[in-house]
C-alpha positions as a printed Julia matrix, in Angstrom:
559×3 Matrix{Float64}:
   0.0     0.0     0.0
   0.83    3.09    0.03
   2.47    4.24    3.02
   4.42    6.06    0.31
   1.32    7.44   -1.34
  -0.37    8.56    1.87
   2.74   10.25    3.21
   3.44   11.84   -0.15
  -0.05   13.29   -0.09
   0.53   14.71    3.32
   3.83   16.23    2.32
   2.32   17.89   -0.72
  -0.91   18.95    0.93
   0.11   22.56    1.32
   0.52   22.91   -2.43
  -2.05   20.44   -3.59
  -5.51   20.18   -2.2
  -7.04   17.98    0.33
 -10.41   17.76   -1.22
 -13.4    16.39    0.45
 -15.91   14.11   -1.02
 -19.52   13.39   -0.59
 -21.77   10.72   -1.76
 -24.87   12.09   -3.25
 -28.01   11.38   -5.04
 -30.03   12.9    -7.88
 -30.75   12.71  -11.52
 -30.3    16.43  -11.84
 -26.69   16.41  -12.94
 -27.27   15.41  -16.53
 -24.89   17.11  -18.87
 -22.0    17.16  -16.43
 -20.0    14.84  -18.66
 -20.91   16.2   -22.07
 -18.31   17.62  -24.36
 -15.0    17.87  -22.56
 -16.25   15.85  -19.63
 -16.59   16.64  -15.95
 -12.85   16.49  -15.43
 -12.26   19.23  -17.98
 -14.54   21.58  -16.04
 -13.26   20.52  -12.62
 -16.52   18.8   -11.72
 -16.79   15.38  -10.06
 -20.24   13.76  -10.07
 -21.31   11.45   -7.27
 -24.59    9.75   -6.52
 -26.46    7.24   -4.41
 -29.84    5.49   -4.67
 -31.22    7.02   -1.49
 -34.07    9.08   -2.92
 -34.9    12.75   -2.2
 -33.1    14.29    0.77
 -34.09   16.81    3.42
 -31.87   19.87    3.84
 -29.84   18.87    6.88
 -26.06   19.22    7.14
 -25.62   18.35   10.82
 -22.45   16.21   10.59
 -23.14   14.35   13.84
 -26.56   13.0    12.83
 -26.42    9.71   10.92
 -29.79   10.49    9.32
 -28.79   13.9     7.91
 -28.31   14.41    4.18
 -24.66   15.24    4.84
 -24.17   11.79    6.36
 -26.33    9.87    3.88
 -24.65   11.44    0.85
 -21.24   11.67    2.53
 -20.53   15.35    1.96
 -20.03   16.05    5.66
 -16.47   14.72    5.2
 -15.81   17.35    2.55
 -16.82   20.23    4.83
 -15.65   19.07    8.27
 -12.21   17.6     8.85
 -10.85   15.04   11.33
  -7.97   15.44   13.74
  -6.29   12.5    12.0
  -7.06   10.45    8.89
  -7.24    6.67    9.11
  -7.53    4.16    6.28
 -10.88    2.41    6.69
  -9.69   -0.82    5.04
  -6.28   -0.78    6.75
  -7.32    0.37   10.24
  -4.09   -0.8    11.87
  -1.97    1.44    9.62
  -0.63    4.57   11.28
  -3.03    7.46   10.74
  -2.07   10.56    8.79
  -1.94   13.88   10.67
  -4.73   16.25    9.63
  -6.03   19.0    11.92
  -3.69   17.54   14.54
   0.0    17.2    13.78
   0.44   14.72   16.65
  -1.57   12.77   19.22
   0.11   11.07   22.13
  -1.55    8.34   24.22
  -0.39    7.37   27.69
  -1.47    5.6    30.88
  -3.03    2.57   29.2
  -5.02    4.69   26.77
  -6.74    6.8    29.42
  -5.13   10.07   28.27
  -4.42   11.59   24.86
  -2.82   14.94   24.0
  -3.46   16.57   20.62
  -1.04   19.04   19.07
  -2.86   21.1    16.43
  -1.74   22.34   13.04
  -1.35   26.09   13.39
  -2.25   26.64    9.74
  -5.8    25.32   10.11
  -8.66   27.79    9.69
 -12.39   27.85    9.09
 -13.97   28.61    5.72
 -15.06   32.01    7.09
 -11.4    32.89    7.67
 -11.29   32.55   11.46
  -8.44   30.43   12.89
  -9.17   26.89   14.06
  -7.87   26.67   17.63
  -7.65   24.36   20.61
 -10.8    26.05   21.92
 -12.73   24.72   18.9
 -11.43   21.2    19.43
 -12.24   21.22   23.15
 -15.68   22.68   22.43
 -16.37   19.87   19.94
 -15.53   17.18   22.46
 -17.62   18.97   25.13
 -20.51   19.02   22.64
 -20.28   15.25   22.16
 -19.96   14.68   25.9
 -23.01   16.83   26.7
 -25.25   15.49   23.91
 -25.36   11.67   23.7
 -27.47   11.83   20.52
 -24.47   13.42   18.77
 -21.98   10.98   20.3
 -22.72    8.15   17.87
 -19.73    6.06   18.92
 -20.67    6.23   22.59
 -17.23    7.5    23.63
 -17.17    7.96   27.44
 -15.56   11.41   27.52
 -14.4    12.58   30.94
 -11.79   15.32   31.26
 -11.47   17.84   28.4
  -8.86   20.56   28.84
  -6.94   23.14   26.82
  -3.28   23.36   27.79
  -1.65   26.13   25.83
  -2.18   25.25   22.19
  -2.86   21.59   22.97
  -6.03   19.69   23.88
  -5.91   16.96   26.52
  -8.59   14.29   26.93
  -8.69   11.97   29.91
 -10.88    8.91   30.41
 -11.8     6.78   33.39
 -11.22    3.59   31.37
  -8.9     2.45   28.59
  -9.82    3.66   25.1
  -7.75    0.98   23.37
 -10.64    0.0    21.08
 -11.74    3.59   20.49
  -8.41    5.08   19.42
  -9.34    5.52   15.77
 -12.81    6.82   16.58
 -11.41    9.51   18.86
  -8.6    10.71   16.63
 -10.91   10.84   13.59
 -13.45   13.09   15.32
 -14.31   15.94   12.98
 -14.2    19.39   14.51
 -16.89   22.1    14.36
 -16.41   25.87   14.95
 -17.17   27.03   18.47
 -18.12   30.56   17.34
 -21.06   29.12   15.39
 -22.16   26.07   17.36
 -22.07   27.71   20.79
 -25.07   29.81   19.7
 -27.17   26.76   18.77
 -29.98   26.1    21.25
 -30.47   22.4    20.46
 -27.59   20.9    18.43
 -29.25   17.47   18.5
 -31.95   18.67   16.1
 -30.21   21.61   14.4
 -30.3    21.21   10.57
 -27.15   23.35   10.08
 -28.25   24.47    6.61
 -25.31   26.83    6.09
 -22.43   24.64    7.28
 -19.05   26.22    7.99
 -16.14   23.83    8.27
 -12.39   23.77    7.81
 -12.51   21.42    4.8
 -11.82   22.25    1.17
 -15.5    22.53    0.19
 -18.51   24.55    1.15
 -22.19   24.0     0.37
 -23.21   25.92   -2.74
 -26.78   24.73   -3.38
 -29.12   22.12   -1.95
 -32.24   20.56   -3.44
 -33.86   17.24   -2.5
 -32.33   15.76   -5.68
 -28.97   17.51   -6.03
 -26.43   18.89   -3.6
 -23.52   20.91   -4.97
 -20.33   21.73   -3.11
 -17.76   24.18   -4.4
 -14.07   24.42   -3.57
 -12.99   26.94   -0.95
 -10.52   29.28   -2.73
  -8.37   29.84    0.35
  -8.46   26.33    1.8
  -5.72   26.16    4.43
  -4.0    23.14    2.85
  -3.84   24.62   -0.63
  -5.71   24.71   -3.92
  -7.93   21.77   -4.86
  -8.0    20.19   -8.32
 -11.62   19.08   -8.09
 -13.46   22.4    -8.16
 -17.01   21.16   -7.7
 -18.7    18.1    -6.22
 -22.21   17.28   -7.41
 -24.15   14.72   -5.39
 -27.26   13.27   -6.99
 -30.05   11.44   -5.16
 -31.32    8.67   -7.39
 -34.58    6.96   -6.54
 -33.28    3.41   -6.86
 -30.35    1.19   -7.81
 -31.53    0.93  -11.4
 -31.49    4.7   -11.97
 -28.04    5.03  -10.39
 -26.72    2.1   -12.45
 -28.0     3.71  -15.67
 -26.27    6.97  -14.76
 -23.02    5.12  -14.07
 -23.27    3.21  -17.33
 -23.8     6.33  -19.46
 -21.12    8.36  -17.69
 -23.34   10.97  -16.04
 -22.35    9.54  -12.67
 -18.65    9.02  -11.99
 -18.5     7.75   -8.42
 -21.05    5.67   -6.53
 -21.68    2.74   -4.26
 -24.6     0.88   -5.79
 -25.46   -2.79   -5.99
 -25.71   -4.25   -9.51
 -27.05   -7.78  -10.11
 -24.86   -8.09  -13.24
 -22.11   -5.51  -12.93
 -19.97   -6.89  -15.76
 -22.71   -6.47  -18.32
 -24.48   -3.43  -16.86
 -21.41   -1.35  -16.05
 -17.96   -2.65  -17.0
 -18.9    -3.61  -20.57
 -20.25   -0.1   -21.3
 -16.71    1.33  -21.11
 -14.16   -1.41  -20.3
 -11.27    1.05  -20.37
 -12.65    3.47  -17.78
 -15.42    1.78  -15.8
 -13.87    0.29  -12.66
 -15.04   -1.1    -9.35
 -13.35   -2.33   -6.22
 -15.12   -3.87   -3.24
 -12.67   -4.52   -0.4
 -14.06   -5.76    2.9
 -13.45   -4.8     6.47
 -14.53   -6.65    9.62
 -18.14   -5.52    9.39
 -21.22   -7.27    8.06
 -24.66   -6.85    6.55
 -27.33   -8.67    8.51
 -30.95   -9.03    9.55
 -31.45   -6.85   12.63
 -34.32   -7.81   14.95
 -36.13   -5.3    17.11
 -35.58   -7.19   20.35
 -37.77   -4.73   22.27
 -40.87   -6.01   20.42
 -42.59   -9.28   21.17
 -42.09  -12.04   20.16
 -38.68  -10.97   18.8
 -37.48  -10.47   22.37
 -37.32  -14.29   22.54
 -33.76  -15.46   21.65
 -35.01  -18.94   20.7
 -37.16  -17.45   17.94
 -34.31  -15.32   16.63
 -31.85  -18.23   16.67
 -34.32  -20.54   14.95
 -34.76  -18.0    12.16
 -30.98  -17.68   11.89
 -30.74  -21.47   11.53
 -32.98  -21.61    8.44
 -31.79  -18.55    6.5
 -29.97  -19.62    3.32
 -26.83  -17.43    3.16
 -25.61  -19.15   -0.01
 -28.83  -18.18   -1.83
 -28.48  -14.61   -0.57
 -24.84  -14.51   -1.72
 -25.68  -15.74   -5.23
 -29.17  -14.39   -5.9
 -29.35  -11.2    -3.85
 -25.73  -10.07   -3.99
 -24.64  -11.52   -7.35
 -21.52  -12.81   -5.53
 -20.28   -9.2    -5.34
 -20.23   -9.1    -1.53
 -18.01  -11.62    0.32
 -19.99  -14.57    1.65
 -20.55  -15.17    5.37
 -19.81  -18.82    6.19
 -19.57  -18.73    9.99
 -22.54  -18.16   12.36
 -20.47  -15.8    14.53
 -20.67  -13.3    11.68
 -16.9   -12.83   11.65
 -15.84  -12.43    8.0
 -13.27  -14.97    6.83
 -10.41  -15.29    6.17
  -9.67  -11.84    7.66
 -11.28  -12.72   10.98
  -9.88  -16.24   11.28
  -7.46  -15.38   14.16
 -10.39  -14.19   16.29
 -12.63  -17.28   15.95
 -13.42  -19.1    19.19
 -12.36  -22.8    19.17
 -15.96  -24.0    19.39
 -16.91  -22.14   16.18
 -13.85  -22.81   14.0
 -15.66  -25.57   12.09
 -19.18  -24.15   12.42
 -21.14  -23.38    9.25
 -24.19  -21.41    8.23
 -25.78  -24.34    6.38
 -29.58  -24.27    6.97
 -30.91  -26.67    9.63
 -34.71  -26.64    9.49
 -35.22  -29.69   11.72
 -32.87  -28.28   14.36
 -34.71  -24.95   14.28
 -38.1   -26.63   14.71
 -36.81  -28.62   17.69
 -35.4   -25.44   19.27
 -38.75  -23.66   18.92
 -40.66  -26.61   20.38
 -38.38  -26.7    23.42
 -38.94  -22.95   23.9
 -42.74  -23.34   24.01
 -43.61  -22.42   20.43
 -46.18  -24.59   18.67
 -46.66  -25.35   14.97
 -50.36  -25.75   14.28
 -51.86  -26.0    10.8
 -48.66  -24.69    9.27
 -48.73  -21.59   11.53
 -46.13  -21.01   14.25
 -47.64  -19.75   17.5
 -45.65  -18.17   20.31
 -45.8   -19.48   23.9
 -48.81  -17.19   24.47
 -50.72  -18.72   21.56
 -50.37  -15.82   19.08
 -49.33  -16.46   15.47
 -45.77  -15.3    14.77
 -45.91  -12.63   12.09
 -43.5    -9.88   11.12
 -42.85   -7.14    8.61
 -39.46   -6.72    6.95
 -38.56   -3.15    5.98
 -35.89   -1.65    3.72
 -35.63    1.21    1.24
 -37.4     0.8    -2.09
 -34.93    0.37   -4.91
 -32.23   -1.31   -2.8
 -32.7    -4.49   -4.81
 -29.92   -6.45   -3.07
 -31.65   -5.98    0.29
 -35.16   -6.46   -1.12
 -34.16   -9.69   -2.87
 -32.47  -10.81    0.33
 -35.64  -10.16    2.34
 -37.66  -12.15   -0.2
 -35.31  -15.12    0.25
 -35.51  -14.84    4.05
 -39.31  -14.59    3.88
 -39.43  -17.91    2.01
 -36.87  -19.49    4.36
 -38.77  -18.73    7.57
 -42.07  -19.88    6.07
 -40.66  -23.38    6.61
 -41.07  -22.67   10.34
 -44.66  -21.46    9.94
 -43.72  -17.76   10.17
 -45.61  -15.39    7.9
 -43.72  -12.28    6.82
 -44.44   -9.23    4.71
 -41.9    -6.98    2.96
 -42.56   -3.24    3.19
 -40.47   -0.69    1.29
 -39.86    2.93    2.33
 -37.89    5.95    1.27
 -34.3     5.75    2.5
 -34.9     8.74    4.76
 -38.05    7.29    6.38
 -36.36    3.93    6.81
 -33.29    5.52    8.4
 -35.46    7.37   10.9
 -37.5     4.23   11.71
 -34.35    2.16   12.27
 -32.87    4.85   14.52
 -36.03    5.17   16.63
 -36.8     1.44   16.81
 -39.94    1.55   14.66
 -39.52   -1.8    12.88
 -39.79   -5.58   13.31
 -36.71   -6.62   11.34
 -34.54   -5.03    8.67
 -31.42   -5.68    6.65
 -28.75   -3.19    7.72
 -24.97   -3.0     8.0
 -22.73   -2.79   11.07
 -19.64   -0.83   11.98
 -16.25   -2.21   11.02
 -12.87   -1.95   12.72
  -9.47   -3.43   13.26
 -11.05   -6.35   15.18
 -14.58   -7.83   15.37
 -15.11   -5.72   18.51
 -16.55   -2.82   16.5
 -19.11   -5.07   14.81
 -20.25   -6.63   18.08
 -20.23   -3.31   19.93
 -22.43   -1.81   17.22
 -24.94   -4.65   17.67
 -24.9    -5.43   21.4
 -23.53   -2.6    23.52
 -25.82   -1.57   26.37
 -23.81    1.64   26.75
 -25.45    3.0    23.57
 -28.87    1.45   24.16
 -31.74    3.9    23.66
 -35.42    3.39   24.51
 -37.92    2.91   21.69
 -38.78    6.29   20.22
 -35.45    7.93   21.05
 -32.99    8.07   18.16
 -30.08    5.65   18.42
 -27.22    7.15   16.44
 -25.1     4.45   14.8
 -25.61    1.65   17.26
 -27.77   -1.03   18.91
 -30.72   -0.28   16.63
 -32.26   -3.59   17.72
 -32.39   -2.43   21.37
 -30.55   -5.59   22.43
 -30.27   -5.68   26.2
 -27.61   -8.08   27.45
 -25.61   -7.24   30.58
 -23.32  -10.17   29.72
 -22.55   -8.75   26.27
 -22.03   -5.24   27.62
 -19.68   -6.61   30.28
 -17.7    -8.64   27.71
 -17.37   -5.59   25.46
 -16.13   -3.59   28.41
 -13.69   -6.35   29.39
 -12.3    -6.5    25.86
 -11.92   -2.73   25.69
 -10.15   -2.48   29.05
  -7.99   -5.6    28.8
  -4.25   -5.16   29.24
  -3.3    -8.57   27.81
  -4.29  -10.78   24.89
  -5.68  -13.76   26.9
  -8.23  -11.46   28.56
  -9.26  -10.03   25.19
  -9.56  -13.53   23.71
 -11.83  -14.67   26.55
 -14.1   -11.66   26.1
 -14.19  -12.08   22.3
 -15.18  -15.75   22.69
 -18.03  -14.71   24.98
 -19.29  -12.2    22.41
 -19.26  -14.87   19.7
 -21.29  -17.24   21.86
 -23.91  -14.54   22.54
 -24.08  -13.72   18.82
 -24.69  -17.38   17.9
 -26.99  -18.35   20.79
 -29.09  -15.19   21.01
 -28.91  -13.91   17.42
 -29.6   -10.19   17.9
 -28.55   -9.93   14.23
 -28.39  -12.69   11.61
 -25.22  -12.1     9.52
 -25.97  -12.33    5.78
 -22.79  -10.99    4.1
 -19.43   -9.43    4.82
 -19.72   -5.67    4.36
 -17.62   -4.33    1.5
 -16.39   -0.74    1.63
 -16.58   -0.61   -2.14
 -17.42    1.66   -5.02
 -17.78    2.06   -8.75
 -15.74    4.84  -10.35
 -14.72    6.1   -13.77
 -11.21    6.97  -14.88
 -12.45    8.85  -17.95
 -12.17   12.29  -16.34
 -10.31   11.64  -13.08
  -7.41    9.35  -12.17
  -5.72    8.5    -8.88
  -8.42    6.26   -7.4
  -7.53    3.69   -4.7
  -7.13    0.15   -6.03
  -6.23   -3.28   -4.75
  -2.62   -2.56   -5.74
  -2.64    0.87   -4.12
  -5.13    0.69   -1.21
  -4.3     4.07    0.28
  -7.97    4.62    1.26
 -11.35    2.96    1.09
 -12.91    3.63   -2.33
 -16.4     4.33   -0.97
 -17.39    7.99   -1.03
 -19.34    7.9     2.24
 -16.26    6.9     4.25
 -14.22    9.54    6.14
 -11.13    8.87    4.05
 -13.06    9.84    0.91
 -11.5    13.22    1.62
  -8.09   11.7     0.96
  -9.37   10.13   -2.27
 -10.55   13.46   -3.64
  -7.21   15.0    -2.69
  -5.45   12.32   -4.69
  -7.54   12.76   -7.87
  -6.1    14.47  -10.92
  -7.71   15.25  -14.28
  -7.23   12.46  -16.81
  -5.05   13.41  -19.76
């Protein structure tokens, strides 16, 4: 990889531009590639099949347009830049030139880059950084990673954070926190609901125009790291995968993350020289999340029985066109990357369907199959509604397969589609029975399990859960194991805790893993070159990842 490339970028950043990227959606950018092409005019077109967006640029809200499309990372910058697919690589300095951990990861000191400034010309100082961390500490709804901030202090031109417990597993999350300007946010009455429609950040782009279909960002002329080569970012909100695929195929859309059932024919073949895709995987998954706060899905036997009959192979082939890496282990840990973490009892375990075993499990738990209908221990038929955004055909096909699978147990299911925005809000507030959704990813499976099971980020039904425990899974044992793993000072202790988490995942099935989560993208080299590849994996290729900023910085007009 490119330790060379990443460090070269950093060295040249004062003269070149660290450009930020966003993932957007809309069919309103037709014409961007006509004639000389988008590259010739300095325009990069991005898009996603998430449907119309609401004008909200609050970078801390996972449901905002800036998060959905990804443009928050173009406006707001992190203290340090990590590589999402190489999370153990040393991070690149960004707003901070250095960060020093001590005392078993209970204290970190940030030294800031004195050149940094906001788009309105004001200097970015230690007071802004401290204010940002205070904001996250005071408002849990904005603290999506559930970081337990304690002491926050400014010491000269440095910022010092102290914690009551080790932040070994949260290192990357803390150093990649993006900073907001104190002089603007301190006047906001309720930052948890503030739409921030005129965002001011330190990044190389500022919001030019917003419509439900198209969001346009323009380069900041006096960006503190230097001039940017990509002068304009246009994010389009397509209504479904098909519309986004068509735009990719005809060149109107240059950068996207969209599922295609036949990508070779639909995309690559349209321009074999320039149409590229790369789908690397981290240690995260896609899976069926249950709302464990709703009956009868609060019953682990029911969830496990459903997990036992779901055909992952069919989902891999039919729903994901073999594009996403297959999940073959019931712990959900993607292989072979996660092989070193597998507990001994699950090393030979498979996800092969076991209908008879599932029926026996349900019978022992008090469920009864009568006339082809499964009834819960209270005598009520087991019914549920699956929800996902309309147009996300990989997820919708997956739900159709799961619906047929669980019918073998006498469970009747319906599939309901929504707009991406409505679905995102329902998932966050716990207004669903079950849904296909992704998890966090990290350097170890901890991040995946923490995202699914952590009681520290558990919110009651109706209150928005930002980026975690959407299924309202309440397990003191899981929360304790996560805490033990995070605070461990030796590998045997971590291994014991990780094995416990795997057992809970298999036995209680808060989420049924269906695929390893790729951090992938489709992109065109017709107008822009310098994209990350398998040979040069300097960043994740997906435009909704934080290191998309580094990708845009690395792009140059094609000759």
